[in-house]
Structure formats: C-alpha cells, structure tokens
mmCIF file of C-alpha atoms and ligand atoms in Angstrom:
data_model
loop_
_atom_site.group_PDB
_atom_site.id
_atom_site.type_symbol
_atom_site.label_atom_id
_atom_site.label_comp_id
_atom_site.label_asym_id
_atom_site.label_seq_id
_atom_site.Cartn_x
_atom_site.Cartn_y
_atom_site.Cartn_z
ATOM 1 C CA MET G 1 85.987 -25.493 -55.037
ATOM 2 C CA PHE G 2 88.625 -22.865 -54.105
ATOM 3 C CA GLU G 3 90.932 -23.303 -56.570
ATOM 4 C CA SER G 4 89.803 -20.568 -59.292
ATOM 5 C CA TYR G 5 88.075 -18.383 -57.169
ATOM 6 C CA LYS G 6 89.604 -14.888 -56.220
ATOM 7 C CA PHE G 7 88.284 -14.168 -53.038
ATOM 8 C CA THR G 8 87.694 -10.007 -52.065
ATOM 9 C CA VAL G 9 87.442 -10.827 -48.460
ATOM 10 C CA THR G 10 91.033 -9.191 -48.456
ATOM 11 C CA GLU G 11 90.201 -5.573 -51.199
ATOM 12 C CA LYS G 12 86.952 -5.427 -48.655
ATOM 13 C CA PHE G 13 88.554 -5.762 -45.216
ATOM 14 C CA LEU G 14 91.430 -3.254 -46.031
ATOM 15 C CA ARG G 15 88.456 -0.142 -47.408
ATOM 16 C CA TYR G 16 86.607 -0.713 -44.344
ATOM 17 C CA VAL G 17 89.204 -0.496 -41.715
ATOM 18 C CA GLN G 18 89.878 2.488 -42.947
ATOM 19 C CA ILE G 19 86.296 4.223 -41.928
ATOM 20 C CA ASP G 20 86.347 4.778 -38.239
ATOM 21 C CA THR G 21 83.366 3.731 -36.781
ATOM 22 C CA GLN G 22 84.588 3.570 -33.218
ATOM 23 C CA SER G 23 81.106 2.920 -30.459
ATOM 24 C CA ASN G 24 81.288 5.367 -26.923
ATOM 25 C CA PRO G 25 79.788 3.889 -24.237
ATOM 26 C CA ASP G 26 79.066 7.070 -22.900
ATOM 27 C CA SER G 27 76.730 8.534 -25.720
ATOM 28 C CA PRO G 28 72.745 7.593 -24.995
ATOM 29 C CA THR G 29 72.222 7.341 -29.240
ATOM 30 C CA HIS G 30 71.365 4.300 -30.993
ATOM 31 C CA PRO G 31 74.023 3.913 -32.655
ATOM 32 C CA SER G 32 75.971 5.596 -30.150
ATOM 33 C CA THR G 33 78.043 7.512 -32.930
ATOM 34 C CA ASP G 34 76.692 8.507 -36.318
ATOM 35 C CA LYS G 35 79.575 7.608 -37.831
ATOM 36 C CA GLN G 36 79.033 3.643 -37.768
ATOM 37 C CA LYS G 37 75.900 4.482 -40.338
ATOM 38 C CA THR G 38 79.156 5.407 -42.904
ATOM 39 C CA LEU G 39 79.981 1.679 -42.941
ATOM 40 C CA SER G 40 76.984 0.401 -42.827
ATOM 41 C CA ASN G 41 75.757 2.041 -45.527
ATOM 42 C CA LEU G 42 78.167 0.811 -47.417
ATOM 43 C CA LEU G 43 77.599 -2.074 -47.181
ATOM 44 C CA ALA G 44 74.019 -2.633 -47.974
ATOM 45 C CA ASN G 45 74.689 -0.625 -50.925
ATOM 46 C CA GLU G 46 77.505 -2.853 -52.236
ATOM 47 C CA LEU G 47 75.176 -5.504 -50.873
ATOM 48 C CA LYS G 48 72.356 -3.808 -53.555
ATOM 49 C CA THR G 49 74.934 -4.035 -56.057
ATOM 50 C CA MET G 50 75.937 -7.507 -55.667
ATOM 51 C CA GLY G 51 71.864 -8.295 -56.450
ATOM 52 C CA ILE G 52 70.686 -9.124 -52.838
ATOM 53 C CA THR G 53 67.542 -6.613 -53.613
ATOM 54 C CA ASP G 54 66.707 -6.293 -50.270
ATOM 55 C CA ALA G 55 69.793 -5.260 -48.348
ATOM 56 C CA HIS G 56 68.855 -1.749 -46.330
ATOM 57 C CA SER G 57 70.636 0.148 -43.022
ATOM 58 C CA ASP G 58 68.116 1.208 -40.991
ATOM 59 C CA GLU G 59 68.275 4.071 -38.591
ATOM 60 C CA TYR G 60 70.079 2.202 -36.008
ATOM 61 C CA GLY G 61 73.048 1.422 -38.288
ATOM 62 C CA TYR G 62 71.753 -2.107 -38.466
ATOM 63 C CA VAL G 63 72.493 -3.610 -42.091
ATOM 64 C CA TYR G 64 69.809 -6.705 -43.200
ATOM 65 C CA ALA G 65 69.335 -8.324 -46.073
ATOM 66 C CA THR G 66 68.559 -11.872 -47.624
ATOM 67 C CA ILE G 67 70.333 -14.245 -49.890
ATOM 68 C CA PRO G 68 66.864 -16.420 -50.995
ATOM 69 C CA SER G 69 66.949 -19.988 -50.965
ATOM 70 C CA ASN G 70 68.122 -22.201 -54.076
ATOM 71 C CA VAL G 71 66.870 -25.237 -53.836
ATOM 72 C CA ASN G 72 62.828 -26.358 -53.410
ATOM 73 C CA LYS G 73 62.993 -27.658 -49.267
ATOM 74 C CA ASN G 74 62.571 -26.441 -45.867
ATOM 75 C CA VAL G 75 66.120 -25.609 -44.671
ATOM 76 C CA PRO G 76 66.216 -22.958 -41.415
ATOM 77 C CA THR G 77 66.634 -19.516 -42.066
ATOM 78 C CA VAL G 78 70.592 -19.277 -41.185
ATOM 79 C CA CYS G 79 71.928 -15.640 -39.977
ATOM 80 C CA PHE G 80 75.191 -14.619 -40.182
ATOM 81 C CA CYS G 81 76.339 -11.572 -37.966
ATOM 82 C CA SER G 82 79.289 -9.295 -37.063
ATOM 83 C CA HIS G 83 79.739 -6.141 -35.854
ATOM 84 C CA VAL G 84 80.341 -2.627 -37.485
ATOM 85 C CA ASP G 85 81.732 -1.144 -34.332
ATOM 86 C CA THR G 86 85.255 -0.755 -33.240
ATOM 87 C CA ALA G 87 86.689 -0.845 -29.749
ATOM 88 C CA PRO G 88 86.717 2.440 -28.086
ATOM 89 C CA ASP G 89 89.365 1.542 -26.012
ATOM 90 C CA CYS G 90 92.020 2.660 -28.520
ATOM 91 C CA SER G 91 91.720 5.417 -31.405
ATOM 92 C CA GLY G 92 90.276 4.445 -34.815
ATOM 93 C CA THR G 93 90.640 7.195 -36.478
ATOM 94 C CA ASN G 94 93.535 7.300 -39.786
ATOM 95 C CA VAL G 95 93.356 3.679 -40.116
ATOM 96 C CA LYS G 96 95.732 2.814 -42.419
ATOM 97 C CA PRO G 97 96.519 -0.907 -42.896
ATOM 98 C CA ILE G 98 99.450 -2.372 -44.410
ATOM 99 C CA VAL G 99 99.812 -5.494 -46.031
ATOM 100 C CA HIS G 100 102.997 -7.539 -45.203
ATOM 101 C CA ASN G 101 103.338 -9.910 -47.682
ATOM 102 C CA GLY G 102 104.848 -12.896 -47.279
ATOM 103 C CA TYR G 103 105.586 -12.368 -43.767
ATOM 104 C CA ASN G 104 109.117 -14.056 -43.101
ATOM 105 C CA GLY G 105 109.060 -13.720 -39.065
ATOM 106 C CA SER G 106 111.395 -11.540 -38.439
ATOM 107 C CA ASP G 107 109.612 -8.060 -35.414
ATOM 108 C CA ILE G 108 107.658 -6.010 -37.264
ATOM 109 C CA VAL G 109 108.346 -2.740 -36.497
ATOM 110 C CA LEU G 110 105.178 -0.129 -36.958
ATOM 111 C CA PRO G 111 105.898 2.800 -39.478
ATOM 112 C CA ASP G 112 103.782 5.675 -37.128
ATOM 113 C CA ASP G 113 105.259 4.417 -33.985
ATOM 114 C CA SER G 114 108.310 2.426 -33.126
ATOM 115 C CA THR G 115 108.083 1.846 -30.034
ATOM 116 C CA GLN G 116 104.731 -0.371 -31.459
ATOM 117 C CA VAL G 117 106.909 -3.436 -32.438
ATOM 118 C CA LEU G 118 104.874 -7.435 -33.172
ATOM 119 C CA SER G 119 107.293 -10.279 -32.549
ATOM 120 C CA ILE G 120 106.878 -14.465 -32.591
ATOM 121 C CA ASN G 121 107.879 -13.869 -29.207
ATOM 122 C CA LYS G 122 105.213 -11.740 -28.138
ATOM 123 C CA TYR G 123 102.359 -13.258 -30.292
ATOM 124 C CA PRO G 124 103.376 -16.861 -30.814
ATOM 125 C CA TYR G 125 100.161 -17.376 -33.110
ATOM 126 C CA LEU G 126 102.588 -15.076 -35.785
ATOM 127 C CA LYS G 127 104.078 -18.535 -36.687
ATOM 128 C CA ASN G 128 101.164 -19.938 -37.997
ATOM 129 C CA HIS G 129 101.477 -17.004 -41.220
ATOM 130 C CA ILE G 130 105.617 -17.345 -42.532
ATOM 131 C CA GLY G 131 105.136 -17.308 -45.523
ATOM 132 C CA HIS G 132 101.826 -15.630 -46.348
ATOM 133 C CA ASP G 133 100.385 -12.204 -46.236
ATOM 134 C CA ILE G 134 99.600 -10.177 -42.572
ATOM 135 C CA ILE G 135 97.821 -7.218 -42.159
ATOM 136 C CA THR G 136 98.669 -5.146 -39.634
ATOM 137 C CA ALA G 137 97.703 -1.144 -38.297
ATOM 138 C CA SER G 138 100.385 1.661 -38.619
ATOM 139 C CA GLY G 139 101.054 2.358 -34.857
ATOM 140 C CA ASN G 140 98.475 4.889 -33.940
ATOM 141 C CA THR G 141 95.208 3.323 -33.964
ATOM 142 C CA LEU G 142 93.768 -0.368 -33.726
ATOM 143 C CA LEU G 143 93.182 -2.011 -36.917
ATOM 144 C CA GLY G 144 89.949 -3.047 -36.961
ATOM 145 C CA ALA G 145 89.783 -6.521 -37.480
ATOM 146 C CA ASP G 146 87.912 -7.289 -34.412
ATOM 147 C CA ASP G 147 85.338 -7.210 -35.966
ATOM 148 C CA LYS G 148 85.476 -6.072 -40.180
ATOM 149 C CA ALA G 149 87.452 -9.301 -40.409
ATOM 150 C CA GLY G 150 83.823 -10.559 -40.040
ATOM 151 C CA VAL G 151 81.999 -8.356 -41.524
ATOM 152 C CA ALA G 152 84.456 -8.248 -44.840
ATOM 153 C CA VAL G 153 84.074 -12.629 -45.182
ATOM 154 C CA ILE G 154 80.376 -12.367 -44.616
ATOM 155 C CA MET G 155 80.485 -10.081 -47.713
ATOM 156 C CA ASP G 156 82.940 -12.627 -49.137
ATOM 157 C CA LEU G 157 80.419 -15.542 -48.146
ATOM 158 C CA ALA G 158 77.358 -13.329 -50.509
ATOM 159 C CA ASN G 159 79.869 -12.676 -53.823
ATOM 160 C CA TYR G 160 81.045 -15.973 -53.603
ATOM 161 C CA LEU G 161 76.965 -17.076 -53.611
ATOM 162 C CA ILE G 162 76.265 -15.096 -55.771
ATOM 163 C CA THR G 163 78.467 -16.066 -58.252
ATOM 164 C CA HIS G 164 78.384 -19.775 -57.839
ATOM 165 C CA PRO G 165 74.342 -20.790 -58.121
ATOM 166 C CA GLU G 166 75.619 -24.136 -58.246
ATOM 167 C CA ILE G 167 76.281 -24.244 -54.159
ATOM 168 C CA LYS G 168 72.634 -25.304 -53.110
ATOM 169 C CA HIS G 169 71.209 -23.301 -49.855
ATOM 170 C CA GLY G 170 68.400 -22.345 -47.641
ATOM 171 C CA THR G 171 67.339 -19.162 -46.942
ATOM 172 C CA ILE G 172 70.631 -16.892 -45.784
ATOM 173 C CA LYS G 173 70.186 -13.357 -43.557
ATOM 174 C CA ILE G 174 72.858 -11.082 -43.613
ATOM 175 C CA LEU G 175 73.280 -8.998 -40.077
ATOM 176 C CA PHE G 176 75.298 -5.820 -38.843
ATOM 177 C CA THR G 177 74.638 -4.741 -35.774
ATOM 178 C CA PRO G 178 76.643 -1.665 -34.404
ATOM 179 C CA ASP G 179 77.676 -0.938 -30.549
ATOM 180 C CA GLU G 180 78.767 -4.907 -29.905
ATOM 181 C CA GLU G 181 82.093 -2.747 -28.240
ATOM 182 C CA ILE G 182 79.541 -1.098 -25.940
ATOM 183 C CA GLY G 183 77.549 -3.919 -24.940
ATOM 184 C CA ALA G 184 74.516 -2.974 -26.855
ATOM 185 C CA GLY G 185 74.697 -4.917 -30.205
ATOM 186 C CA THR G 186 71.600 -5.293 -29.920
ATOM 187 C CA ALA G 187 69.719 -2.794 -28.201
ATOM 188 C CA LYS G 188 67.440 -2.173 -31.517
ATOM 189 C CA LEU G 189 67.701 -5.080 -32.905
ATOM 190 C CA ASP G 190 64.042 -6.102 -35.107
ATOM 191 C CA LEU G 191 64.437 -9.970 -34.717
ATOM 192 C CA ILE G 192 60.852 -10.500 -36.488
ATOM 193 C CA LYS G 193 62.145 -8.624 -39.093
ATOM 194 C CA LEU G 194 66.025 -10.457 -39.434
ATOM 195 C CA GLY G 195 63.019 -13.959 -39.753
ATOM 196 C CA ALA G 196 66.206 -16.450 -38.772
ATOM 197 C CA ASP G 197 65.840 -20.010 -37.623
ATOM 198 C CA VAL G 198 69.780 -19.931 -35.904
ATOM 199 C CA ALA G 199 72.206 -17.457 -36.095
ATOM 200 C CA TYR G 200 76.509 -17.420 -36.162
ATOM 201 C CA THR G 201 78.727 -14.470 -35.250
ATOM 202 C CA LEU G 202 81.570 -13.923 -37.056
ATOM 203 C CA ASP G 203 83.799 -12.122 -34.250
ATOM 204 C CA GLY G 204 86.494 -15.061 -32.990
ATOM 205 C CA GLY G 205 90.193 -15.287 -33.070
ATOM 206 C CA GLU G 206 92.528 -17.989 -34.609
ATOM 207 C CA VAL G 207 91.212 -20.382 -37.212
ATOM 208 C CA GLY G 208 89.494 -23.396 -36.000
ATOM 209 C CA THR G 209 87.995 -22.096 -33.043
ATOM 210 C CA LEU G 210 84.608 -22.169 -32.069
ATOM 211 C CA GLU G 211 82.732 -20.922 -29.442
ATOM 212 C CA ASP G 212 79.516 -21.772 -28.362
ATOM 213 C CA GLU G 213 79.961 -21.121 -24.164
ATOM 214 C CA THR G 214 80.975 -17.855 -22.437
ATOM 215 C CA PHE G 215 80.515 -16.629 -18.730
ATOM 216 C CA SER G 216 77.199 -15.891 -17.476
ATOM 217 C CA ALA G 217 77.886 -12.554 -16.043
ATOM 218 C CA ASP G 218 75.951 -10.241 -12.878
ATOM 219 C CA GLY G 219 76.815 -6.734 -11.823
ATOM 220 C CA VAL G 220 76.974 -5.612 -7.812
ATOM 221 C CA THR G 221 76.789 -2.055 -6.471
ATOM 222 C CA ILE G 222 77.571 -2.104 -2.783
ATOM 223 C CA THR G 223 75.974 1.051 -0.614
ATOM 224 C CA VAL G 224 77.329 2.514 2.229
ATOM 225 C CA ASN G 225 75.572 5.025 4.326
ATOM 226 C CA GLY G 226 78.484 6.808 7.032
ATOM 227 C CA VAL G 227 77.493 9.274 9.498
ATOM 228 C CA ILE G 228 78.562 13.290 8.169
ATOM 229 C CA ALA G 229 79.366 15.109 11.002
ATOM 230 C CA HIS G 230 81.344 18.862 11.227
ATOM 231 C CA PRO G 231 85.135 17.462 10.651
ATOM 232 C CA GLY G 232 85.966 19.884 13.155
ATOM 233 C CA TYR G 233 83.433 18.272 16.076
ATOM 234 C CA GLY G 234 83.345 14.485 14.300
ATOM 235 C CA LYS G 235 84.930 12.766 17.104
ATOM 236 C CA ASN G 236 82.549 9.947 18.331
ATOM 237 C CA LYS G 237 80.192 11.052 15.824
ATOM 238 C CA LEU G 238 81.447 10.778 12.495
ATOM 239 C CA VAL G 239 81.635 7.764 10.284
ATOM 240 C CA ASN G 240 83.530 8.252 7.096
ATOM 241 C CA ALA G 241 81.738 5.307 3.913
ATOM 242 C CA ILE G 242 84.987 6.124 2.065
ATOM 243 C CA LYS G 243 87.013 4.108 4.429
ATOM 244 C CA ILE G 244 84.316 1.232 4.358
ATOM 245 C CA VAL G 245 84.433 0.866 1.354
ATOM 246 C CA GLY G 246 88.267 0.787 1.481
ATOM 247 C CA GLU G 247 88.226 -1.650 3.315
ATOM 248 C CA ILE G 248 85.729 -4.071 1.570
ATOM 249 C CA ALA G 249 88.437 -3.633 -1.263
ATOM 250 C CA ALA G 250 91.227 -4.147 1.111
ATOM 251 C CA ALA G 251 88.688 -7.550 2.949
ATOM 252 C CA LEU G 252 88.590 -9.022 -0.400
ATOM 253 C CA PRO G 253 90.827 -12.975 -1.404
ATOM 254 C CA ALA G 254 93.963 -12.235 -2.414
ATOM 255 C CA ASN G 255 95.259 -15.058 -4.130
ATOM 256 C CA GLU G 256 91.981 -16.138 -5.381
ATOM 257 C CA TRP G 257 88.606 -15.242 -7.062
ATOM 258 C CA SER G 258 89.527 -12.027 -9.416
ATOM 259 C CA PRO G 259 90.883 -11.575 -12.800
ATOM 260 C CA GLU G 260 94.227 -11.750 -11.944
ATOM 261 C CA THR G 261 94.644 -15.041 -10.592
ATOM 262 C CA THR G 262 92.228 -17.459 -12.203
ATOM 263 C CA GLU G 263 91.991 -18.582 -16.013
ATOM 264 C CA LYS G 264 90.057 -20.981 -17.667
ATOM 265 C CA ARG G 265 87.029 -21.708 -16.640
ATOM 266 C CA GLU G 266 87.658 -20.092 -13.369
ATOM 267 C CA GLY G 267 85.059 -17.438 -12.221
ATOM 268 C CA PHE G 268 85.445 -14.095 -10.792
ATOM 269 C CA VAL G 269 84.753 -10.820 -8.387
ATOM 270 C CA HIS G 270 86.178 -8.048 -10.513
ATOM 271 C CA PRO G 271 86.027 -4.605 -8.505
ATOM 272 C CA VAL G 272 85.762 -2.102 -10.995
ATOM 273 C CA GLN G 273 84.406 1.258 -9.622
ATOM 274 C CA ILE G 274 85.010 3.632 -6.576
ATOM 275 C CA GLU G 275 83.274 6.207 -6.491
ATOM 276 C CA GLY G 276 81.285 8.873 -3.477
ATOM 277 C CA ILE G 277 82.107 11.309 -0.310
ATOM 278 C CA ALA G 278 82.733 10.634 2.932
ATOM 279 C CA GLU G 279 78.709 10.799 4.073
ATOM 280 C CA LYS G 280 78.325 7.858 0.909
ATOM 281 C CA ALA G 281 80.048 5.441 -1.324
ATOM 282 C CA SER G 282 80.266 2.762 -3.140
ATOM 283 C CA ILE G 283 81.228 -0.229 -5.003
ATOM 284 C CA SER G 284 81.024 -1.405 -8.424
ATOM 285 C CA PHE G 285 81.818 -5.053 -8.935
ATOM 286 C CA ILE G 286 81.703 -7.701 -11.973
ATOM 287 C CA ILE G 287 80.907 -10.929 -10.919
ATOM 288 C CA ARG G 288 81.735 -13.475 -14.162
ATOM 289 C CA ASP G 289 81.221 -17.937 -14.439
ATOM 290 C CA PHE G 290 81.014 -20.052 -16.662
ATOM 291 C CA GLU G 291 78.144 -21.644 -14.332
ATOM 292 C CA THR G 292 75.616 -18.952 -13.647
ATOM 293 C CA ALA G 293 74.583 -20.942 -10.164
ATOM 294 C CA LYS G 294 77.772 -20.069 -9.049
ATOM 295 C CA LEU G 295 77.208 -16.235 -9.595
ATOM 296 C CA ALA G 296 74.472 -16.635 -6.319
ATOM 297 C CA GLU G 297 76.978 -18.084 -4.339
ATOM 298 C CA TYR G 298 79.753 -15.324 -4.842
ATOM 299 C CA GLU G 299 77.073 -11.989 -4.511
ATOM 300 C CA SER G 300 76.186 -14.316 -1.461
ATOM 301 C CA ARG G 301 80.034 -14.747 -0.516
ATOM 302 C CA LEU G 302 80.805 -10.671 -1.743
ATOM 303 C CA LYS G 303 77.437 -9.807 0.914
ATOM 304 C CA ALA G 304 79.206 -11.933 3.965
ATOM 305 C CA ILE G 305 82.731 -9.965 3.495
ATOM 306 C CA ALA G 306 80.851 -7.038 3.137
ATOM 307 C CA GLU G 307 78.765 -7.394 5.892
ATOM 308 C CA LYS G 308 81.448 -8.338 8.384
ATOM 309 C CA VAL G 309 83.358 -5.241 7.506
ATOM 310 C CA LEU G 310 80.182 -3.695 8.264
ATOM 311 C CA ALA G 311 79.835 -5.391 11.388
ATOM 312 C CA ASN G 312 82.523 -2.947 12.911
ATOM 313 C CA HIS G 313 81.332 0.281 11.986
ATOM 314 C CA PRO G 314 77.695 0.103 13.645
ATOM 315 C CA LYS G 315 76.053 3.247 12.694
ATOM 316 C CA ALA G 316 76.848 2.986 8.882
ATOM 317 C CA THR G 317 74.621 0.781 6.707
ATOM 318 C CA MET G 318 74.433 -0.776 3.709
ATOM 319 C CA THR G 319 72.815 -2.047 0.435
ATOM 320 C CA PHE G 320 73.751 -4.722 -1.887
ATOM 321 C CA GLU G 321 72.362 -4.602 -5.414
ATOM 322 C CA VAL G 322 72.513 -7.404 -8.106
ATOM 323 C CA LYS G 323 72.245 -6.737 -11.859
ATOM 324 C CA GLU G 324 71.954 -9.204 -14.994
ATOM 325 C CA GLN G 325 74.113 -8.421 -17.423
ATOM 326 C CA TYR G 326 74.017 -11.747 -19.304
ATOM 327 C CA ARG G 327 74.230 -15.522 -19.561
ATOM 328 C CA ASN G 328 76.610 -18.503 -21.012
ATOM 329 C CA MET G 329 74.973 -18.918 -24.267
ATOM 330 C CA LYS G 330 75.321 -22.567 -23.694
ATOM 331 C CA GLU G 331 72.560 -22.689 -21.687
ATOM 332 C CA VAL G 332 70.778 -21.826 -24.586
ATOM 333 C CA LEU G 333 73.192 -23.543 -27.330
ATOM 334 C CA GLN G 334 72.563 -27.171 -25.795
ATOM 335 C CA HIS G 335 69.231 -27.552 -26.181
ATOM 336 C CA HIS G 336 69.696 -27.264 -30.172
ATOM 337 C CA PRO G 337 73.576 -29.358 -30.555
ATOM 338 C CA HIS G 338 73.114 -29.503 -34.240
ATOM 339 C CA ILE G 339 73.685 -25.753 -34.586
ATOM 340 C CA THR G 340 77.710 -26.491 -33.052
ATOM 341 C CA THR G 341 77.966 -30.317 -34.995
ATOM 342 C CA TYR G 342 77.292 -28.403 -38.466
ATOM 343 C CA ALA G 343 79.906 -25.769 -37.587
ATOM 344 C CA GLU G 344 82.279 -28.241 -37.006
ATOM 345 C CA GLU G 345 81.005 -30.756 -39.880
ATOM 346 C CA ALA G 346 82.292 -27.415 -42.043
ATOM 347 C CA TYR G 347 85.327 -26.570 -40.146
ATOM 348 C CA LYS G 348 86.159 -30.595 -40.802
ATOM 349 C CA ARG G 349 85.385 -30.105 -44.460
ATOM 350 C CA ALA G 350 87.594 -27.301 -44.484
ATOM 351 C CA GLY G 351 90.818 -29.293 -44.069
ATOM 352 C CA LEU G 352 90.406 -27.770 -40.140
ATOM 353 C CA SER G 353 90.204 -29.657 -36.959
ATOM 354 C CA VAL G 354 88.051 -27.700 -33.997
ATOM 355 C CA VAL G 355 89.571 -26.086 -30.994
ATOM 356 C CA LYS G 356 86.783 -25.409 -28.784
ATOM 357 C CA GLU G 357 87.655 -22.770 -26.292
ATOM 358 C CA PRO G 358 84.710 -21.349 -23.410
ATOM 359 C CA ILE G 359 84.772 -17.531 -23.676
ATOM 360 C CA ARG G 360 86.319 -15.643 -20.788
ATOM 361 C CA GLY G 361 83.917 -12.836 -21.677
ATOM 362 C CA GLY G 362 79.993 -11.812 -23.645
ATOM 363 C CA THR G 363 79.123 -11.575 -27.388
ATOM 364 C CA ASP G 364 76.435 -10.782 -28.972
ATOM 365 C CA GLY G 365 75.386 -14.137 -29.783
ATOM 366 C CA SER G 366 74.996 -14.887 -26.072
ATOM 367 C CA ARG G 367 72.270 -12.184 -26.297
ATOM 368 C CA LEU G 368 70.979 -13.212 -29.260
ATOM 369 C CA SER G 369 70.487 -16.938 -27.894
ATOM 370 C CA PHE G 370 68.524 -15.440 -24.944
ATOM 371 C CA MET G 371 66.810 -12.912 -27.224
ATOM 372 C CA GLY G 372 66.289 -16.563 -29.165
ATOM 373 C CA LEU G 373 68.172 -16.845 -32.130
ATOM 374 C CA PRO G 374 70.718 -19.474 -31.016
ATOM 375 C CA CYS G 375 73.998 -18.123 -32.095
ATOM 376 C CA PRO G 376 77.468 -19.613 -31.682
ATOM 377 C CA ASN G 377 81.054 -17.898 -32.205
ATOM 378 C CA LEU G 378 83.405 -18.537 -35.668
ATOM 379 C CA PHE G 379 86.466 -18.052 -36.217
ATOM 380 C CA THR G 380 88.026 -15.156 -38.009
ATOM 381 C CA GLY G 381 92.057 -14.428 -37.692
ATOM 382 C CA MET G 382 91.857 -11.590 -35.706
ATOM 383 C CA GLN G 383 94.445 -11.216 -33.131
ATOM 384 C CA ALA G 384 95.724 -8.842 -30.252
ATOM 385 C CA ILE G 385 92.455 -6.708 -31.199
ATOM 386 C CA HIS G 386 91.131 -3.542 -29.449
ATOM 387 C CA SER G 387 95.107 -2.855 -30.065
ATOM 388 C CA LYS G 388 97.801 -0.837 -31.916
ATOM 389 C CA HIS G 389 99.621 -4.375 -32.236
ATOM 390 C CA GLU G 390 96.400 -5.269 -33.632
ATOM 391 C CA TRP G 391 96.440 -8.026 -36.797
ATOM 392 C CA ILE G 392 94.727 -10.905 -38.871
ATOM 393 C CA GLY G 393 95.897 -13.245 -41.298
ATOM 394 C CA VAL G 394 94.910 -13.542 -44.464
ATOM 395 C CA LYS G 395 94.719 -16.934 -45.168
ATOM 396 C CA ASP G 396 92.419 -17.176 -41.841
ATOM 397 C CA MET G 397 89.861 -14.612 -43.478
ATOM 398 C CA GLU G 398 89.788 -16.633 -46.324
ATOM 399 C CA LYS G 399 90.050 -20.094 -44.720
ATOM 400 C CA ALA G 400 86.582 -18.229 -42.576
ATOM 401 C CA VAL G 401 84.793 -18.153 -46.099
ATOM 402 C CA GLU G 402 85.387 -20.930 -47.486
ATOM 403 C CA THR G 403 83.870 -22.413 -43.647
ATOM 404 C CA LEU G 404 81.175 -20.631 -44.136
ATOM 405 C CA VAL G 405 79.990 -21.108 -48.000
ATOM 406 C CA HIS G 406 80.286 -25.302 -46.679
ATOM 407 C CA LEU G 407 78.067 -24.305 -43.559
ATOM 408 C CA VAL G 408 75.628 -23.787 -46.151
ATOM 409 C CA GLN G 409 75.935 -26.877 -47.656
ATOM 410 C CA VAL G 410 75.727 -28.441 -44.817
ATOM 411 C CA TRP G 411 72.607 -26.810 -43.203
ATOM 412 C CA GLU G 412 71.161 -27.620 -47.398
ATOM 413 C CA GLU G 413 71.735 -31.534 -46.900
ATOM 414 C CA ARG G 414 70.765 -32.506 -43.538
ATOM 415 C CA ASN G 415 67.437 -31.138 -43.971
HETATM 416 ZN ZN1 ZN M 1 84.066 -8.401 -31.469
#
C-alpha cells in the first residue's frame, strides 16, 4: 500500500519547524502570540492547494478543514487534531532542523552549542533508529516536533487520501489548534463548526504508543492571613504569614506524595508557587491522580496538614481554595471503547504492537473528551520534547501516516 508512496511528512515537517510558533502563558490574547497564525495560515493554504476547498484558519489561529466522505453510508465523522504552538520552556526562534541520514549510533554534538550532546546512553530509543534518518535541532532551540510532527503527519494523511481516492473513508475533519502548551488549546474552539463525532490527537511519543488515560487535575491555593504590627514593637503581636506558609511547605511528607518520589500510576501533591508579604502569603499546589476521587482525599489530607500548622498560630487564619483543572479522559472514553479498539486495529495493520501507557499529564484530548468529543492520543515519534535535545525519527512519522490511513479504513469498514 505504501511501497510506491512518496511520503511528504518529512519535507513538510522541516518547513513547519522553521516557523516560530512559541506560545506565551502570560498573554491574555487568543492566540497568545500572533506568530502562531503564520503557520495556521500556511497550513490552510496548503490544504486548499491540495483541493480541500473549505480549509481556512480563523481569527484565533484555529485551522478547520474537511475531507468529504467517498462512500454511500453513514460513517461517524472522525477528526485528527494537533497543535501548532511550541512550548514556552525553550526558544523556538530560528529553529534550524538537521537531518542525520542513516544515523550511525554515535553521539550527536549539536553544532551551534557543542555542550548539547545526544547519546544512546541518555536516549536509549535512539537505538531503534540506527541506520535510519533522524532529525534534531542545532543546539540553540527546541526542534518543535511537539507538535509539528503531528501537524505534518495529518497533512501527509490529507495528501495520501487526496491522491488515493480508492481508499474508502467517511468524512474526515482536520483541526489544528494554537496555545496547547499553555493549556488554552480549546479556549476558542468551535465544536459545532468542527462537527466531528470522535477525534484523535497526534501528540504522542514512541511508535506504537496509544494513550487513552491522563491524570485528573486540581489546583489548590492556601492563603494565610497573619497579623501585622510595627516590627520594632511586634513582640507578642506580629504573626508572620510568610513563615507559616514556609512551615506548611516543610510539613509536607518528604518521601512520598511528590513528583520527585512517584511514578507510573501514583498521584502527587506538588507545591508550585509561594508568594506574599508578612501580612498575607499563599502557597499554590497542583494535585494529580488517575482516579478523580483520590483528588478529594489528597485535598483533605493537605488541608489537615495546613490546619495542624495553623493550630500553633491561633491568631492567624487561612483559606483553602480548590480549582478543577482537567479530568482523566478515560472517564469519557470507557463509554466509547470502540474509539480505542479501532485505533488498536489500525496499529496492528501497520505492523505495530500497541503500547498503552497512562499519561502523567493532560492533553488537549482530555479537555476535548469532556467537551463532548472523545479523543485518545496517538504517537508521532517525538522525543525529548520542550528541550534543545528534541529529536524525531523519520520512519516513526511515516509510520504514523500509515497508521492513520489504516484507521480511516477501519472506521469505514466497521460502520
Ligand atoms: Zn504537544
């Protein structure tokens, strides 16, 4: 099926990563940075050139496009989605992608900063790519495989379907979103306009991985009100909120319950910010677990720890505020198991064994699932994301395109 196909995914990928699309968590606008629209506009035009007539990007930087069904039956509308922005953690300006043809297994020193070295020791997955082409950045920036690999894979799927009308499929929707990296990827999404029944994000790592489970997530802020007095005359009066907040942080368990002591299916409570003055100070946490019910347990344990500290400072008061952030997509997807099993079937047809691992984080897919568009996450091959070491194997991206071509056919056959 693919022997004679000239994949376009790599050529597209190399062009897209050179466009700076970094998002900005401190910006109040949508998209958070205007430059993301440069890529969105380019993608919409490229889709149009392929013959996808309704392709367009909107004022918020979203790209919508439809590949019409080519069969006479009712197949659910399947959307493929990825994000155009790159992470604020690492520069995305002047990305210079380097293709290492036939990677030979030795260390790769990135030319613009020789202290940046990729080795098999550090990235064992490089071993799977010996003899194949891999792509890295040049040392000063991230590569942007997260998620331009997903974008390029979906664009090549479109190219494949347009040039292979014999492949039977239902209506396919293409969606590119801005600002995923700052948690705002669905902020201005028009689900009615999108008109999809199910979706898949292309935002995963190693070939064969399939993610249908994410953390459930809350945020907690504990605010302590002390008692202020002139420090020169504060004896037996002044109660310092900063010190109390410090005591709360120090009272957290040292060997459990934190990101640095947990893995796999274990949840955690993680202080992320302290701010304040002597009179009033606050400490903010992120609370994570795969079971949503556990979040409330963690929150009451955390509250008890804080109250115990406050008990030693009877004149101080505190407030404990919980904010829901996102929920495990499994809670939605378990009611639609075929969405995952069809993907598993497509992986098998592409010759892959399926690796299912829960994501210790969230994705646009978690939010989309709870907005009514059930949405697991599929692999693209991206590695060492959000860093100068970010890299990707060409054969993984091509395998992702192949998998999507199988997937649209599975949907057509089973409905
Ligand atoms: Zn991503």
